[in-house]
Short mmCIF file of C-alpha atoms and ligand atoms in Angstrom, two decimals:
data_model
loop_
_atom_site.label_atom_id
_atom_site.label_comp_id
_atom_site.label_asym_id
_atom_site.label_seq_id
_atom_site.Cartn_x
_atom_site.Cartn_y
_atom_site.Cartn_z
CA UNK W 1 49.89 -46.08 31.44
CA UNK W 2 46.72 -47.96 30.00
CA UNK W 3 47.81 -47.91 26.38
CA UNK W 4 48.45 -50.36 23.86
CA UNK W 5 51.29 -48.99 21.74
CA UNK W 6 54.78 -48.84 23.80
CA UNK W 7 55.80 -45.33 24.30
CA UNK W 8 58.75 -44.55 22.19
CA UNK W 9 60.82 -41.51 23.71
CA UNK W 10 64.07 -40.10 21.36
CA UNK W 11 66.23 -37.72 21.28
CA UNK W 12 67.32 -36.11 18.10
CA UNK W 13 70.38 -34.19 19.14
CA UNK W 14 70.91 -32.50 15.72
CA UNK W 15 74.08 -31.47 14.97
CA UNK W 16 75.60 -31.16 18.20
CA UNK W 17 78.14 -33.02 20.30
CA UNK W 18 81.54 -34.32 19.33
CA UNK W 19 82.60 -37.85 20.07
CA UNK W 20 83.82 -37.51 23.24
CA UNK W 21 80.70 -35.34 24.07
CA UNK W 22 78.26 -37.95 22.71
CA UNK W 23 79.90 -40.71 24.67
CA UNK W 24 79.88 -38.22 27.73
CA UNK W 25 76.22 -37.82 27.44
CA UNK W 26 75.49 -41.75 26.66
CA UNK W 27 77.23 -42.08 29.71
CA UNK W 28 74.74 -40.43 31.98
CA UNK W 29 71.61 -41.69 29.84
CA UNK W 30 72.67 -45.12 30.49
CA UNK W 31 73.12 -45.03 34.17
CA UNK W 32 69.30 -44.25 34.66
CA UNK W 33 67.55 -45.62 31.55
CA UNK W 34 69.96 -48.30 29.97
CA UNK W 35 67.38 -51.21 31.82
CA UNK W 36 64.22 -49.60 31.03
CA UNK W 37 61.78 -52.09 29.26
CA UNK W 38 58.61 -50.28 29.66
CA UNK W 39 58.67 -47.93 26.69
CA UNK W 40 61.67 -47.71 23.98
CA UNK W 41 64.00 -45.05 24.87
CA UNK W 42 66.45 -44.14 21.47
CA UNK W 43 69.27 -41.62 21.27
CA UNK W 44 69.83 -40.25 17.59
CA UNK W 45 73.12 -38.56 17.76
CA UNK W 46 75.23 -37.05 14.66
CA UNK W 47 76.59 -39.31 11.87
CA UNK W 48 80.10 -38.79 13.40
CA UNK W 49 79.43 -40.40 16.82
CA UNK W 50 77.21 -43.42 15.69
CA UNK W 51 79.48 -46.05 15.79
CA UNK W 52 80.99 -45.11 19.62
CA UNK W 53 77.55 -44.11 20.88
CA UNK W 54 76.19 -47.65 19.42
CA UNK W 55 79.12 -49.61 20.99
CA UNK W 56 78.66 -48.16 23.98
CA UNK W 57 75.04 -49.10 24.51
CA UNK W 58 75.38 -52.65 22.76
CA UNK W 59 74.37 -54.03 26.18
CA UNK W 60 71.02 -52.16 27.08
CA UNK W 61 67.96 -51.53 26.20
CA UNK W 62 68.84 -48.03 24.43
CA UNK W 63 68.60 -48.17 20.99
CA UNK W 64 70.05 -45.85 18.44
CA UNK W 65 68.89 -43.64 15.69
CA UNK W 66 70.12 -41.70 12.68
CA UNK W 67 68.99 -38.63 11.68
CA UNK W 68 68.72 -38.94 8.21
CA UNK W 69 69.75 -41.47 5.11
CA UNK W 70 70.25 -41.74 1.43
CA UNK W 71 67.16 -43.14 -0.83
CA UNK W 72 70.16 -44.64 -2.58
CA UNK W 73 71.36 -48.17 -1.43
CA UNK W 74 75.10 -47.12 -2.50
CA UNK W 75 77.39 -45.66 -5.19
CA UNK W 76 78.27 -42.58 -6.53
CA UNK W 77 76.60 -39.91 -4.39
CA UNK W 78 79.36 -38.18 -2.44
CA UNK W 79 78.36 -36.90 1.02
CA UNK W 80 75.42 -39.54 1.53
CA UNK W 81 75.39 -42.01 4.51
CA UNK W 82 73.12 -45.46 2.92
CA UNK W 83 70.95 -47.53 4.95
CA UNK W 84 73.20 -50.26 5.33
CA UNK W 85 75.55 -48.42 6.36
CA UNK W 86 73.54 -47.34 9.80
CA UNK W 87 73.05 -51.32 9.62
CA UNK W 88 75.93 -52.22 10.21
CA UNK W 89 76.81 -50.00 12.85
CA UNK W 90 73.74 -51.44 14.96
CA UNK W 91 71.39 -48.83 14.10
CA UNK W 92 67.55 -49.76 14.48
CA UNK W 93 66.12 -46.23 13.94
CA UNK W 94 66.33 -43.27 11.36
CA UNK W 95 64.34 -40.07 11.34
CA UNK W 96 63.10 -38.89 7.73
CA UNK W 97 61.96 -36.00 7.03
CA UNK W 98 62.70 -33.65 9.51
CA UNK W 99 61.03 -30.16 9.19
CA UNK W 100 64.78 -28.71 9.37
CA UNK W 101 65.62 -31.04 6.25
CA UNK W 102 62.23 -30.09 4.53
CA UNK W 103 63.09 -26.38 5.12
CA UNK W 104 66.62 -25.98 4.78
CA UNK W 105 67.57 -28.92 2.18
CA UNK W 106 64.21 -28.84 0.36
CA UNK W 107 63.54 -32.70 0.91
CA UNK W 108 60.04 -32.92 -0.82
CA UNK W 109 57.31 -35.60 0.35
CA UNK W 110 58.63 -37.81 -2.81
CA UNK W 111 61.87 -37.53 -1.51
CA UNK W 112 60.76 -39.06 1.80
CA UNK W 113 58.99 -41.60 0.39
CA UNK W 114 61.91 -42.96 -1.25
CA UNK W 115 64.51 -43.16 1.60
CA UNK W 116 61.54 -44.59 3.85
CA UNK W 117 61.27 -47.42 1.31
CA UNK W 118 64.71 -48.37 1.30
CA UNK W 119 64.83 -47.49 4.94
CA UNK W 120 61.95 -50.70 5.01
CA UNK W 121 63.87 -52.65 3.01
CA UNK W 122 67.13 -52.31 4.73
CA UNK W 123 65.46 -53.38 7.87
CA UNK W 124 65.84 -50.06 9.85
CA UNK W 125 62.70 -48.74 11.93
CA UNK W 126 61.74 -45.44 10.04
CA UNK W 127 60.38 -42.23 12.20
CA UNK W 128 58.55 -39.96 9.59
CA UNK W 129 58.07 -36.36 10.46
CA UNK W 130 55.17 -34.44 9.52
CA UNK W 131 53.83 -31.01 10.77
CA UNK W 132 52.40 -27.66 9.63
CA UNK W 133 54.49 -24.12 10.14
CA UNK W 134 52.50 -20.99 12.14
CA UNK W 135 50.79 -19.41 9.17
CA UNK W 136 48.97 -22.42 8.04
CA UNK W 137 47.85 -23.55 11.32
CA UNK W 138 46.45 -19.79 11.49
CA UNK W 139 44.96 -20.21 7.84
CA UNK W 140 43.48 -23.39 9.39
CA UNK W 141 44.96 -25.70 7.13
CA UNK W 142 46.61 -28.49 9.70
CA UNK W 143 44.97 -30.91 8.67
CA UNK W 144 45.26 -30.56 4.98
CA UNK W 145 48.75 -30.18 4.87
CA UNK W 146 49.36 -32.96 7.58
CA UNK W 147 46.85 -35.04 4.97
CA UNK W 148 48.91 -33.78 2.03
CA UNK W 149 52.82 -34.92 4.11
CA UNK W 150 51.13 -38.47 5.27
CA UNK W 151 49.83 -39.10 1.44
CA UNK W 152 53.25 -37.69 0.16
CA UNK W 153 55.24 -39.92 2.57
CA UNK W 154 53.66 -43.10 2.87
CA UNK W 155 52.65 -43.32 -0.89
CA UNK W 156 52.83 -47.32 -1.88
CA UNK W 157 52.99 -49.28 1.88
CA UNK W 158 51.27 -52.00 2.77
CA UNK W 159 49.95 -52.54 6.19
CA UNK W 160 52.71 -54.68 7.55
CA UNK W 161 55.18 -51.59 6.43
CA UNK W 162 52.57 -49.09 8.21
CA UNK W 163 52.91 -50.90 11.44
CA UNK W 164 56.71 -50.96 11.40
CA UNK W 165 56.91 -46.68 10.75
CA UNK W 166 56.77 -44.27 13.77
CA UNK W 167 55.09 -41.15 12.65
CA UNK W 168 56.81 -37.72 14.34
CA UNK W 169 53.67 -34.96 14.26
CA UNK W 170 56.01 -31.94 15.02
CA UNK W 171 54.48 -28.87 14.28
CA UNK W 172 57.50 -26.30 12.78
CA UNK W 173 56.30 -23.48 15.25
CA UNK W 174 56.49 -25.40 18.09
CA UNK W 175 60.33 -26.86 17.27
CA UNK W 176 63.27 -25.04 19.25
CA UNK W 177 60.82 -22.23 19.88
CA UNK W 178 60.09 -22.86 23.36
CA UNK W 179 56.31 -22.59 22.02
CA UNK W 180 54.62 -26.71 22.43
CA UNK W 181 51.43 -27.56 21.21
CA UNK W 182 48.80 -27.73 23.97
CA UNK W 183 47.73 -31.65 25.08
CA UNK W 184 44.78 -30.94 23.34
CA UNK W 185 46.01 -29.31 20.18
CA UNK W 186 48.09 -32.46 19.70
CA UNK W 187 45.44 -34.90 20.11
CA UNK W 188 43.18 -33.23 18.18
CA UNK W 189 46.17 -33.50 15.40
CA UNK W 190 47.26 -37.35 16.91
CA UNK W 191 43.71 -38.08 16.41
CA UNK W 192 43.23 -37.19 13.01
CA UNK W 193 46.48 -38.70 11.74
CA UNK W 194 45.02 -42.00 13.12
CA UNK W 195 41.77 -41.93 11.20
CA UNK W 196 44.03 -40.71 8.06
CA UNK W 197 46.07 -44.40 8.23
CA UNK W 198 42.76 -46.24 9.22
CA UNK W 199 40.48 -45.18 6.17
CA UNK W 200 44.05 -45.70 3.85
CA UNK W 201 45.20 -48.94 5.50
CA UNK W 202 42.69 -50.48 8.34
CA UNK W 203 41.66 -50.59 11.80
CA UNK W 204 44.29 -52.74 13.67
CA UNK W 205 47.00 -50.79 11.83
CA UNK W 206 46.04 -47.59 13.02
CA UNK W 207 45.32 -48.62 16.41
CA UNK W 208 49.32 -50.29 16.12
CA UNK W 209 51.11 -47.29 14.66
CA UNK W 210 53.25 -45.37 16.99
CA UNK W 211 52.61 -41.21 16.78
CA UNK W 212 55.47 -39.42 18.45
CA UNK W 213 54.65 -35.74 19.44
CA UNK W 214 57.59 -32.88 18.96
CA UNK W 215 58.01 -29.55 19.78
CA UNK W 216 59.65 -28.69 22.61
CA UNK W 217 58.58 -31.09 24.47
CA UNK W 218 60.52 -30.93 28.04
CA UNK W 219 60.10 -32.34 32.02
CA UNK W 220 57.57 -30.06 32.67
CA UNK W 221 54.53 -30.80 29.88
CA UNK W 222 55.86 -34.58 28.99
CA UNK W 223 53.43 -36.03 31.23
CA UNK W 224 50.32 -34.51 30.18
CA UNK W 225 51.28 -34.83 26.44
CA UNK W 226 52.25 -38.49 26.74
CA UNK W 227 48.91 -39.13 29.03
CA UNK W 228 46.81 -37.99 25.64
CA UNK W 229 44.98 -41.04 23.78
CA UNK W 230 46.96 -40.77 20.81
CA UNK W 231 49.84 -39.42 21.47
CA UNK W 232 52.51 -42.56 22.08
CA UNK W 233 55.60 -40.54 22.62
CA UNK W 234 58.06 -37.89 21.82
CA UNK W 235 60.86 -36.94 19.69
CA UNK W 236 62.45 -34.38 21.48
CA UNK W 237 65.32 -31.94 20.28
CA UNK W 238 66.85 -29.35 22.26
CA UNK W 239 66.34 -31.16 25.66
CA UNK W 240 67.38 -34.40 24.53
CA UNK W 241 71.02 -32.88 24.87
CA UNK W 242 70.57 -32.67 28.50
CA UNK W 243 71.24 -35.57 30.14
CA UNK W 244 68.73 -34.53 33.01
CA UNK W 245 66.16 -33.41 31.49
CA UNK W 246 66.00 -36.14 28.54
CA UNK W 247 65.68 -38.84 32.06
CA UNK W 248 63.17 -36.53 33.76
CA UNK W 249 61.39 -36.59 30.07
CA UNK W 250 61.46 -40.18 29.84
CA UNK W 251 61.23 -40.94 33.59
CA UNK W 252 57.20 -38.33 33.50
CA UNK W 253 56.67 -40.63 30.73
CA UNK W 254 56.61 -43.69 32.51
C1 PEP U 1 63.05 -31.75 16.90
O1 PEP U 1 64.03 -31.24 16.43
O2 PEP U 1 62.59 -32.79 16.44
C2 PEP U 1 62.41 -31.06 18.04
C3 PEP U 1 61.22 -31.46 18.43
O3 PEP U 1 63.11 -30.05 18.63
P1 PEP U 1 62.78 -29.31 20.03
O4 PEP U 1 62.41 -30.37 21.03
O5 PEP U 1 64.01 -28.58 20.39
O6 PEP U 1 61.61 -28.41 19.77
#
């Protein structure tokens, strides 16, 4: 594929699979895309399986995600998992922001900002998610609120920190719906989040950030999604629990 960016293909398997499921899964992955070098292929399993799913793929090219983090480097906030932490457990990725967090645990934009600074800090590769639910993409307000999350979200990064954050553009109707956002919808969305970081940041950062696409993305429409200009990958839920169809996914990336 005649793009610049390296495709970047996870799988955010929410709050599913036990240990011995996770390593189960990891298992399979590995056989078919434990090698692969032509586009980074992460797994972002539960907190609970990190460690065994991150031992087990110590020798590959898999790399592993977390699904969330503390803004809070350590101390007395019971319940929270802190960036080193993941660290030292060999994690290289962490998803912030996730419309599911936004909705259910009211993380705000400020929020978001804060973990994916200490995130940066810490050394981990932040994925930000951003999208818009049904009724404002029908009050045709997209791209405000996707301008509104980006502002929220990135507020004080430099360029150098711009480069090293995937952005997730998930719309919230298309997520475990079965509903995905046409190719064209999601350029036209990839596209615009793209001129958003050039005219805040510049040219060569924009044309180096990474914009995953999500929504029930699955075998059947990953090809024409991933063959868009702008879209340079997929974080992909349900289906990344499958151990087929995440390696069909990733193998119609290719
Ligand atoms: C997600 O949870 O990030 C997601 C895109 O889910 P699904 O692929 O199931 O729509």
């Amino acid at each position: 594929m005649d793009k610049q960016r390296k495709l970047i293909i996870a799988g955010n398997w929410k709050m599913n699979k036990t240990v011995s499921d996770a390593a189960d899964l990891v298992g399979q992955l590995k056989i078919d895309l434990g090698k692969l070098t032509e586009l980074d292929v992460v797994v972002c399993p539960p907190f609970t399986a990190l460690a065994e799913v991150s031992r087990l793929l110590r020798d590959g090219t898999m790399r592993v995600g977390a699904q969330n983090m503390s803004e809070h480097s350590y101390g007395a906030h019971t319940g929270e998992i802190a960036a080193g932490m993941l660290k030292d457990l060999l994690v290289r990725y962490v998803i912030l922001g996730h419309s599911e967090r936004r909705q259910f645990q009211q993380e705000t934009d400020a929020q978001v900002n804060a973990k994916l600074k200490t995130a940066l800090v810490a050394g981990l590769k932040p994925i930000v998610c951003i999208g818009e639910t049904l009724a404002q993409r029908e009050a045709n307000q997209t791209e405000s609120v996707v301008g509104t999350q980006l502002t929220g979200s990135l507020a004080g990064l430099d360029a150098a920190q711009m480069q090293e954050t995937v952005l997730a553009y998930e719309p919230v109707w298309a997520i475990g719906t079965g509903l995905t956002a046409t190719p064209e919808q999601a350029q036209h969305v990839h596209a615009f989040i793209r001129g958003w970081i050039a005219a805040k940041f510049d040219d060569t950062t924009a044309r180096r950030v990474r914009i995953q696409y999500g929504g029930s993305v699955k075998p059947s429409n990953a090809r024409e999604l991933m063959s868009q200009p702008d879209i340079d990958g997929a974080l992909v839920g349900g289906a990344s629990i499958d151990a087929h169809s995440f390696i069909e996914i990733v193998r119609n990336s290719l």
